[in-house]
Coordinates of C-alpha atoms in Angstrom, one line a residue:
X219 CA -14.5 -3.8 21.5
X220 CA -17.3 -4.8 18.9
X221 CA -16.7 -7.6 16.9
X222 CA -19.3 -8.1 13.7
X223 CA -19.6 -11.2 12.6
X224 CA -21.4 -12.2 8.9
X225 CA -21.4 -15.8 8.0
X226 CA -21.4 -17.4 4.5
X227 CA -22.4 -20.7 4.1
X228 CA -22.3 -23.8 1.4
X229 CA -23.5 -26.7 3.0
X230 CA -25.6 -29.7 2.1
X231 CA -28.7 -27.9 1.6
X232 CA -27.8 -24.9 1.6
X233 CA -26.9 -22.2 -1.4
X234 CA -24.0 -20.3 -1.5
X235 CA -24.0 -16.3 -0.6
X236 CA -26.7 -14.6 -2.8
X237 CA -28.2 -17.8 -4.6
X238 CA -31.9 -17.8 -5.0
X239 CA -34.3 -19.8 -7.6
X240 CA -32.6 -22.3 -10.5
X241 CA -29.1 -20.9 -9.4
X242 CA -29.7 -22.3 -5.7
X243 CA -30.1 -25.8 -7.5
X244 CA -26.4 -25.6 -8.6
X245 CA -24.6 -25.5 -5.6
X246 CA -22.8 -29.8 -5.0
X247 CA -24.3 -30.9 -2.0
X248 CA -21.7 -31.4 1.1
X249 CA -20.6 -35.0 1.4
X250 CA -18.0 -34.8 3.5
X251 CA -17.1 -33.4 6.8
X252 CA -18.2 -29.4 7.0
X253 CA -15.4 -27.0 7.9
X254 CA -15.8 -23.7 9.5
X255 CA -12.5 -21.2 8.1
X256 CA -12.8 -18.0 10.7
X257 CA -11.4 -15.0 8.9
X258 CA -10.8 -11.6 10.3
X259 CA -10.6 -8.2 8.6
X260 CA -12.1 -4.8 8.6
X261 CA -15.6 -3.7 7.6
X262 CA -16.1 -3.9 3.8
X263 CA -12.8 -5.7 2.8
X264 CA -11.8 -8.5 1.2
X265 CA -12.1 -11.5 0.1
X266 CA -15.7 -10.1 -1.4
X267 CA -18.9 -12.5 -1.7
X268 CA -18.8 -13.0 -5.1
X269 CA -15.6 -14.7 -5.5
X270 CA -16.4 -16.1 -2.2
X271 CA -19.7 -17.6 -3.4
X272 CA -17.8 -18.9 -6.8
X273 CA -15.0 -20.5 -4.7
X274 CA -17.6 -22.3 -2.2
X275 CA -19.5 -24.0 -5.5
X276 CA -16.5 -25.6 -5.4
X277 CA -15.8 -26.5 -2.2
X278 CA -18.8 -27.1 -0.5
X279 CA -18.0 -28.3 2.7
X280 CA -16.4 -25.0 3.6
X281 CA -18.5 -22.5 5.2
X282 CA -17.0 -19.3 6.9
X283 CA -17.3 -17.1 9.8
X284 CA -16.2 -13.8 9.0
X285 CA -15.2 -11.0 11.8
X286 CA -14.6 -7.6 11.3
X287 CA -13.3 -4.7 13.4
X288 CA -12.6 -1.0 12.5
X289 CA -8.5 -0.6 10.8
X290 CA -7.5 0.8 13.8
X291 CA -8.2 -2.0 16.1
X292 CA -7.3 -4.3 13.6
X293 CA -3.8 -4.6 14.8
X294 CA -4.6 -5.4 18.5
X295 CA -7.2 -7.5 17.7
X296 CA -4.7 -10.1 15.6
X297 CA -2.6 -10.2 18.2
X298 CA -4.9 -10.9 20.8
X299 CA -6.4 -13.6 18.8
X300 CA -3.8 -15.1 16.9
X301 CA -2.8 -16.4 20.6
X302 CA -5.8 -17.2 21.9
X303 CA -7.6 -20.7 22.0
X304 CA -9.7 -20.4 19.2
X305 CA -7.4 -18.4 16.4
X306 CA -9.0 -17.0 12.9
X307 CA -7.7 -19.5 10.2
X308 CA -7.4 -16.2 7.7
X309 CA -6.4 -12.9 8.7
X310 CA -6.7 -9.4 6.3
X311 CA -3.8 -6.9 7.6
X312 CA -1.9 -3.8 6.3
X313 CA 0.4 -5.4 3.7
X314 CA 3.6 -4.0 5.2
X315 CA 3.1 -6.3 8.4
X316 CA 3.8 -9.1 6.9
X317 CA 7.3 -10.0 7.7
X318 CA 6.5 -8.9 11.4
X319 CA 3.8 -11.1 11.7
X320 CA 5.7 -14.0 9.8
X321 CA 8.8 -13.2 12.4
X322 CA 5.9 -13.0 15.4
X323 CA 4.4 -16.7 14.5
X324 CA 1.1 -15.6 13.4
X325 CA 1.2 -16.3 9.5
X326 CA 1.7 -19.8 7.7
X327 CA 4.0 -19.9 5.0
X328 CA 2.5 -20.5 1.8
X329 CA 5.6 -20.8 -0.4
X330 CA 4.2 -24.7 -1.0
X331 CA 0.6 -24.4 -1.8
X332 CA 1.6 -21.3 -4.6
X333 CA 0.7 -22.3 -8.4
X334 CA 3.2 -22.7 -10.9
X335 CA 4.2 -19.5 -12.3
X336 CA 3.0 -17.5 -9.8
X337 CA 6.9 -16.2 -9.4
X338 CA 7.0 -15.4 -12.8
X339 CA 3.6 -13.5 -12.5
X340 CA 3.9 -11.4 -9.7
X341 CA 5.1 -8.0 -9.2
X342 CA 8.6 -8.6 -7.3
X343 CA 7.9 -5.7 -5.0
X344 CA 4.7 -7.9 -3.8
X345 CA 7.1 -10.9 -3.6
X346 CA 9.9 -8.8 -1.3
X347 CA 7.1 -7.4 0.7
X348 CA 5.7 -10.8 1.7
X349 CA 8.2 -13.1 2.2
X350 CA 10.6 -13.7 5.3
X351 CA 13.5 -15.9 5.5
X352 CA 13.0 -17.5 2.1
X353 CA 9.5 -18.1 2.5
X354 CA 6.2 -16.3 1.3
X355 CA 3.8 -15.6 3.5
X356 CA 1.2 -14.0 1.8
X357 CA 0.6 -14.1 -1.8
X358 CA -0.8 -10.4 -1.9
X359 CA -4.1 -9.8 -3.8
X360 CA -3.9 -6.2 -5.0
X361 CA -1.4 -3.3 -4.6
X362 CA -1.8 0.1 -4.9
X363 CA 1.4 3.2 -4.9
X364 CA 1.0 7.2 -5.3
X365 CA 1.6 9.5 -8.2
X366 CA 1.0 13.2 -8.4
X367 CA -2.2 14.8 -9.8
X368 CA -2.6 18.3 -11.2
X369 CA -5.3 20.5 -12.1
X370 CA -5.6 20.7 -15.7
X371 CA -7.1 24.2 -15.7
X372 CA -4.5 25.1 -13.1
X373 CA -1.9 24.5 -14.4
X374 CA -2.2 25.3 -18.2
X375 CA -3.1 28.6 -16.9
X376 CA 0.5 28.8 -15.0
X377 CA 2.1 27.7 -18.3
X378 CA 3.2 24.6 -16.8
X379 CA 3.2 21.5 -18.9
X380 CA 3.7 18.1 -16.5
X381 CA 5.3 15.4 -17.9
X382 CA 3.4 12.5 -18.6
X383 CA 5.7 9.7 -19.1
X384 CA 8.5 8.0 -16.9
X385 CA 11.2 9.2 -19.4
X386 CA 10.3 12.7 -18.9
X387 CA 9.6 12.6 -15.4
X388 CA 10.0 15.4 -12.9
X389 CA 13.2 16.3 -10.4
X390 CA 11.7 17.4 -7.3
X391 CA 13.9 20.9 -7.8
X392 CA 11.3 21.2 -11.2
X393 CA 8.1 19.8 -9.3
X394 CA 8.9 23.0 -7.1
X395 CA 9.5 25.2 -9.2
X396 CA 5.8 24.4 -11.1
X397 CA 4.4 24.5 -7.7
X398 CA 5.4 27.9 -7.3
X399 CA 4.0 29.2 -10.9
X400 CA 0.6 27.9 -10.0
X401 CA 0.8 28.8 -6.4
X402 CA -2.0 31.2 -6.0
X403 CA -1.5 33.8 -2.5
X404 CA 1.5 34.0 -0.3
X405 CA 3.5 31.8 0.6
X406 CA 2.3 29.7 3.4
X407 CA -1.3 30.9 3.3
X408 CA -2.0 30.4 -0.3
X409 CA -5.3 30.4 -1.4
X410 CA -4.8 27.5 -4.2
X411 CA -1.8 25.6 -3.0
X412 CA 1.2 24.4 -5.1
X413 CA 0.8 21.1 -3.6
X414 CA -2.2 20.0 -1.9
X415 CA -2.1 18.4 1.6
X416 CA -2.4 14.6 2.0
X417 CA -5.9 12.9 2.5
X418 CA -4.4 10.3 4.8
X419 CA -4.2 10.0 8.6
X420 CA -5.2 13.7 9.3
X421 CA -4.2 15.8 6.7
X422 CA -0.7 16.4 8.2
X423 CA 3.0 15.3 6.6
X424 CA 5.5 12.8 7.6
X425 CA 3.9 9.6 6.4
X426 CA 6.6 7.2 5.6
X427 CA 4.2 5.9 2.9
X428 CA 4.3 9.1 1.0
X429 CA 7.1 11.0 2.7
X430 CA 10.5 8.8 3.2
X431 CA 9.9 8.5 -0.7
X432 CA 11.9 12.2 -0.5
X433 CA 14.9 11.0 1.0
X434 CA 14.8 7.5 -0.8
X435 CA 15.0 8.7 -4.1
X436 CA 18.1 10.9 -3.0
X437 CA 20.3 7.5 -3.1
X438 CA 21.6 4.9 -5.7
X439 CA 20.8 0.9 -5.2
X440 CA 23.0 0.2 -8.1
X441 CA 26.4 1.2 -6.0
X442 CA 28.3 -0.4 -2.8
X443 CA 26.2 -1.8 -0.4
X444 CA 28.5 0.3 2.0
X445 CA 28.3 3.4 0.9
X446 CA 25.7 6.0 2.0
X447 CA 23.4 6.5 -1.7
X448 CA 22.9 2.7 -1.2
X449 CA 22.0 2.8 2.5
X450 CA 19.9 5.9 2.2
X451 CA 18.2 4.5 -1.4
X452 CA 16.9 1.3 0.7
X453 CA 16.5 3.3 3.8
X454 CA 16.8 -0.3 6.5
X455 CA 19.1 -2.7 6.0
X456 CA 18.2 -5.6 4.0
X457 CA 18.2 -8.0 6.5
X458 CA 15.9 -6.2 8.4
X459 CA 18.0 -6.1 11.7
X460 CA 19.8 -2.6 11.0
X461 CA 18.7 0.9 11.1
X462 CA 21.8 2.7 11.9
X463 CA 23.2 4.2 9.0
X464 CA 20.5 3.9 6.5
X465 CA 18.1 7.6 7.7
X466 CA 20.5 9.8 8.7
X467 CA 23.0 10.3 5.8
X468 CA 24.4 13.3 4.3
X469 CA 21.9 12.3 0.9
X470 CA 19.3 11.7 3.3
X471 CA 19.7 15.0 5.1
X472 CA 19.6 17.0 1.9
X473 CA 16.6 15.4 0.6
X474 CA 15.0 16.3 4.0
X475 CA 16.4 19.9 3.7
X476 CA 14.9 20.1 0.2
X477 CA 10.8 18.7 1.6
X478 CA 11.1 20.5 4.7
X479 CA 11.7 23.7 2.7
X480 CA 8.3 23.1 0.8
X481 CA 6.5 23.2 4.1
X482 CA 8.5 26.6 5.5
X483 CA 10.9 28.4 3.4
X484 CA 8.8 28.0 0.0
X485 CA 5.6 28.0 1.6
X486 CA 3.8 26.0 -1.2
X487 CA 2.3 23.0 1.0
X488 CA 0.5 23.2 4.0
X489 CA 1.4 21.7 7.4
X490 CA -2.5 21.3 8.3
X491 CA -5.2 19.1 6.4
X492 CA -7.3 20.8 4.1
X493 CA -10.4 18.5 3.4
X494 CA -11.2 17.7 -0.3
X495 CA -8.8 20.4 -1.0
X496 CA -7.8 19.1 -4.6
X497 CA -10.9 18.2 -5.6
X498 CA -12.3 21.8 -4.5
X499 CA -9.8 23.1 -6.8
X500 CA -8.0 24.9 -4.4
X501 CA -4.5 22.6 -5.1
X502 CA -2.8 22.5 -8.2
X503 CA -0.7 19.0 -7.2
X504 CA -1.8 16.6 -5.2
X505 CA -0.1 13.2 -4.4
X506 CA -2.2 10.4 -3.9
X507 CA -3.3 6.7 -5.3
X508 CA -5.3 4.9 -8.1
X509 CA -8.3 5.3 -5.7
X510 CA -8.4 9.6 -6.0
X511 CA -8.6 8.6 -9.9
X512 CA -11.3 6.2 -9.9
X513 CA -13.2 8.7 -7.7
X514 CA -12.2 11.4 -10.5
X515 CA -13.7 8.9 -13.5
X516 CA -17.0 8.3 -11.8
X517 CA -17.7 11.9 -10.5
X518 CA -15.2 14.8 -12.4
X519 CA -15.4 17.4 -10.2
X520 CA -12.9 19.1 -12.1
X521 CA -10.2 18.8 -15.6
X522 CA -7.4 16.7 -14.2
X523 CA -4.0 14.7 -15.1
X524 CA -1.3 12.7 -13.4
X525 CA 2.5 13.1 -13.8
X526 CA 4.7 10.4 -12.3
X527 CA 6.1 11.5 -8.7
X528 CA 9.5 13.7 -8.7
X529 CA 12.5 12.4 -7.7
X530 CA 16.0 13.5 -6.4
X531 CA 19.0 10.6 -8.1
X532 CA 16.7 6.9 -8.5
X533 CA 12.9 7.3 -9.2
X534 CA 10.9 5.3 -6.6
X535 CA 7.9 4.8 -5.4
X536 CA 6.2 2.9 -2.4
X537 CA 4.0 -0.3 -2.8
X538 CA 1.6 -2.1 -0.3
X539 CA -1.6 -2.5 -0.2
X540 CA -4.5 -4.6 3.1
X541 CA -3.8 -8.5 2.0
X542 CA -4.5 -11.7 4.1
X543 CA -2.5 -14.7 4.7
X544 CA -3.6 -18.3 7.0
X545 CA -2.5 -18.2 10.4
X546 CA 0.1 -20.3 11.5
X547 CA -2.1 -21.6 14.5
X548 CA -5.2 -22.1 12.3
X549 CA -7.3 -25.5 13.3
X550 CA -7.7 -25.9 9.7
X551 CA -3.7 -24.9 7.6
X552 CA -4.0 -26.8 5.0
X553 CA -8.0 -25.6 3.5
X554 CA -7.1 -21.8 4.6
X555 CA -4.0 -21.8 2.8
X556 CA -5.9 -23.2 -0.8
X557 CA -8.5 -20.6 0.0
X558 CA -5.8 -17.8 0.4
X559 CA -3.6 -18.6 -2.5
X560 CA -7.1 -19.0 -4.6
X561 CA -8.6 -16.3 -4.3
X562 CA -4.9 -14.6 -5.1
X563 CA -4.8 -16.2 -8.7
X564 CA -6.8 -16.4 -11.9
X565 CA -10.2 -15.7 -11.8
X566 CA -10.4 -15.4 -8.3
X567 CA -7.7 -12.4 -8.3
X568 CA -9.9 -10.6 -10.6
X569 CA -13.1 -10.1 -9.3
X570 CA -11.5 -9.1 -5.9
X571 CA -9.6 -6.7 -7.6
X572 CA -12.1 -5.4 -9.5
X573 CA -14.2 -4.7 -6.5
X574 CA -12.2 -1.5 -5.3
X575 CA -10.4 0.0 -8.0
X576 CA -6.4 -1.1 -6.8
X577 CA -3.8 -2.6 -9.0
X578 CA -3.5 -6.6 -9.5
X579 CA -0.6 -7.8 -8.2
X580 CA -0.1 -10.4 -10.7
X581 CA 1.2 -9.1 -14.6
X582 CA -1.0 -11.2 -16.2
X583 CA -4.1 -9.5 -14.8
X584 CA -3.1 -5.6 -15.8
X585 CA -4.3 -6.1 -19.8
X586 CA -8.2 -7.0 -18.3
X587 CA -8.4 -3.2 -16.5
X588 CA -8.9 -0.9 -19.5
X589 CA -8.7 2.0 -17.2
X590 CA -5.1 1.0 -16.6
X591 CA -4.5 0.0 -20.3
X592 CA -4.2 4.3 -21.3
X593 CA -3.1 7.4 -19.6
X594 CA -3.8 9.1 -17.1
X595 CA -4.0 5.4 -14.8
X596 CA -1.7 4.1 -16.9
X597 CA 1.2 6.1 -14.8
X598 CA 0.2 4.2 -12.0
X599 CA 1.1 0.8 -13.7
X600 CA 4.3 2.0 -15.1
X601 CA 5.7 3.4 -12.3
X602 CA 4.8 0.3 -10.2
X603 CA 6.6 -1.9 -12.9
X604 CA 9.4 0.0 -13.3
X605 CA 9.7 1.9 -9.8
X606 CA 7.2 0.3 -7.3
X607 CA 9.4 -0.8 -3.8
X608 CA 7.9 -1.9 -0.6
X609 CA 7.8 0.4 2.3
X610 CA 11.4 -0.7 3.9
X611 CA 9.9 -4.4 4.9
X612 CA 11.5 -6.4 8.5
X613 CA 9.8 -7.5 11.1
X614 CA 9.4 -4.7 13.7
X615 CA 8.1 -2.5 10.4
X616 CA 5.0 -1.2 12.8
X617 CA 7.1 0.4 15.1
X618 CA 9.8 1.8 12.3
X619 CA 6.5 3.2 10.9
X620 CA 5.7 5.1 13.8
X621 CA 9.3 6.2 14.7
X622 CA 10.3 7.0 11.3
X623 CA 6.8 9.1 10.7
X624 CA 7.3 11.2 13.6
X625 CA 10.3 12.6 12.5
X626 CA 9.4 12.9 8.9
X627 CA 6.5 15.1 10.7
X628 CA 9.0 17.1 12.9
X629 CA 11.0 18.0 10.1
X630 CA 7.9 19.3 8.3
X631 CA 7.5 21.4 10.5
X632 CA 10.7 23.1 11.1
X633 CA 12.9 20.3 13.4
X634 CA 16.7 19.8 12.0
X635 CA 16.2 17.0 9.7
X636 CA 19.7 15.4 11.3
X637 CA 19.2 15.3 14.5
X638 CA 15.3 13.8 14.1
X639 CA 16.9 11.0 11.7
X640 CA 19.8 10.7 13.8
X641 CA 17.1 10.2 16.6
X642 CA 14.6 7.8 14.6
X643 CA 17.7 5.4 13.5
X644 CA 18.5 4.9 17.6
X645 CA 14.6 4.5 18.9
X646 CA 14.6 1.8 15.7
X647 CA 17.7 0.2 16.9
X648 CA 16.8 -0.5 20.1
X649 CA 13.8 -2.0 19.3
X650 CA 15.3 -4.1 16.9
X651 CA 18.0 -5.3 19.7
X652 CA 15.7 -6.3 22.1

């Protein structure tokens, strides 16, 4: 496996990343002893070199080494090294890992080194996503969630008029029934779908990021924690050490019924990717996240709109976004935890944010994005304020990912949505009891 490595450097005599000329001059001069913080992530994430370069004018005797590998060898890679000899101090991972790497050893907690008010500032769906036994363990840096696109021209030509508020927001029996207005062809071979395939993995359903929002929305968190809309609403036990019970209930099974009908019965989504298939106009929906947006505002292929995501009983949506936390076995906790929570906060938060488009993850910080100030974006924010929940967090959430996908995808295409949950809750169990 290829590692890249890029190194940025503030040292005495040196200029931080991108300095030249009279802006060289400005960098303090090291006087201490220099520290090297490792950090590992994927090609092209963050933290970026501008806040990197701002926080290093600042702390000068900090210079770092920064290792990247492609996403999907990201997850071997931090387990490999996180128990080696010479462990990154700072590692970037897919946000919904955190309480399995905090449960695994590899993350610090930070809950000490956070500002004050950060617990008033952050979105509590970033706070339940990274924390673990009444610690935090990453502070998160942006977040991102889905909402559902249309075709302007689409669908004003169906006569269909999507909602564009919260309050007005779709059931999923009324997203279908719009699908199926501005369905163009037959059923299952349509030539402009009623709902456009998804852009992630390859093309094909059953993400639990997108896809156990179905059944999810189907239950009630506001009723007995022992009933069946509660356990199906949260979808995993809340102490992270249950899955029995929670994906295969009778709400859960309906839900399922009611997506895997969209794929079969009604014909108006496809079980095969479709490239660009939205923004080719040949989709009149389309679930997907800020980013499809901000690729819409730079380059309008086409008229389009976003209507908050359907829902069954409880409106919900999924959270999570990459984020980065010190590692437990760094040589150097206490500067790779200042740097993490840092570049988290304030100014700092900002321009990494503003680098790629996601949400902040702090309140404070949504009034600065004008984009996300009006609609269409604007949906995005509301929904994560009022809706936004992590994928079901615990610390074997890699493996409940894979499970839990699987079935979603079997159900898609035509298994008996009871006997694949029924399935998924056992494989889930028995890892969780090991």
């Amino acid at each position: 496996m290829k590692i890249y490595s890029i190194v940025f450097a503030s040292l005495l005599g040196a200029t931080a990343l991108g300095a030249t000329g009279a802006n060289a001059q400005s960098t303090p001069a090291c006087t201490g002893e220099t520290v090297t913080l490792r950090i590992l992530r994927t090609p092209g994430n963050y933290p970026y070199p501008k806040p990197m370069e701002a926080w290093q004018k600042d702390n000068p005797c900090v210079k770092f080494e920064v290792n990247e590998v492609p996403f999907p060898q990201l997850a071997d890679t931090i387990s490999v090294q996180a128990a080696s000899s010479n462990p990154p101090d700072i590692i970037v991972y897919d946000g919904p890992n955190t309480q399995s790497y905090a449960a695994a050893g590899i993350l610090l907690p930070i809950t000490k080194y956070l500002p004050k008010g950060w617990d008033d500032d952050i979105l509590p769906a970033t706070k339940a996503e990274h924390s673990y036994n009444g610690e935090v363990y990453s502070p998160g840096i942006e977040q991102t969630t889905v909402a559902m696109y249309y075709n302007k021209k689409l669908v004003e030509a169906a006569g269909v008029k999507p909602p564009q508020t919260l309050a007005e927001a779709w059931t999923w029996p009324q997203a279908l029934e719009a699908f199926k207005k501005c369905q163009q062809g037959p059923a299952g071979a349509a030539t402009v779908w009623g709902l456009g395939p998804t852009r992630f993995g390859n093309g094909q359903p059953g993400l639990v990021y997108q896809d156990l929002i179905y059944q999810r929305s189907a239950g009630d968190p506001k009723v007995a924690p022992t009933s069946s809309a509660y356990k199906t609403f949260w979808a995993f036990a809340p102490d992270g050490k249950t899955a029995e019970g929670y994906l295969n209930t009778p709400e859960a099974v309906e839900a399922l019924k009611f997506y895997q009908s969209m794929f079969n019965a009604e014909g108006v989504a496809p079980k095969v990717g479709i490239p660009n298939a939205f923004f080719d106009a040949k989709a009149c929906f389309y679930i997907d996240t800020p980013a499809a947006g901000n690729a819409l505002i730079k380059d309008p292929k086409i008229e389009w709109g976003i209507t908050p995501l359907p829902y069954f009983k409880t409106p919900v949506v999924h959270t999570g976004s990459t984020t980065f936390g010190a590692t437990a076995r760094s040589k150097h906790p206490e500067i790779a935890a200042k740097f993490v929570v840092d570049m988290s906060w304030g100014e700092y938060a900002y321009m990494n944010v503003s680098q790629r488009g996601n949400l902040p993850t702090l309140k404070s910080l949504f009034s600065r994005f004008d984009v996300y100030n009006k609609y269409p974006m604007k949906v995005f924010v509301d929904q994560l304020q009022s809706w936004g929940q992590p994928r079901p967090p615990g610390p074997k959430f890699a493996q409940y990912d894979k499970i839990v996908s699987e079935a979603l995808r079997g159900v898609a295409f035509g298994g008996n949505p009871a006997e694949l949950m029924a399935d998924a809750e056992k494989k889930v169990q028995r890892i969780l009891d090991r």
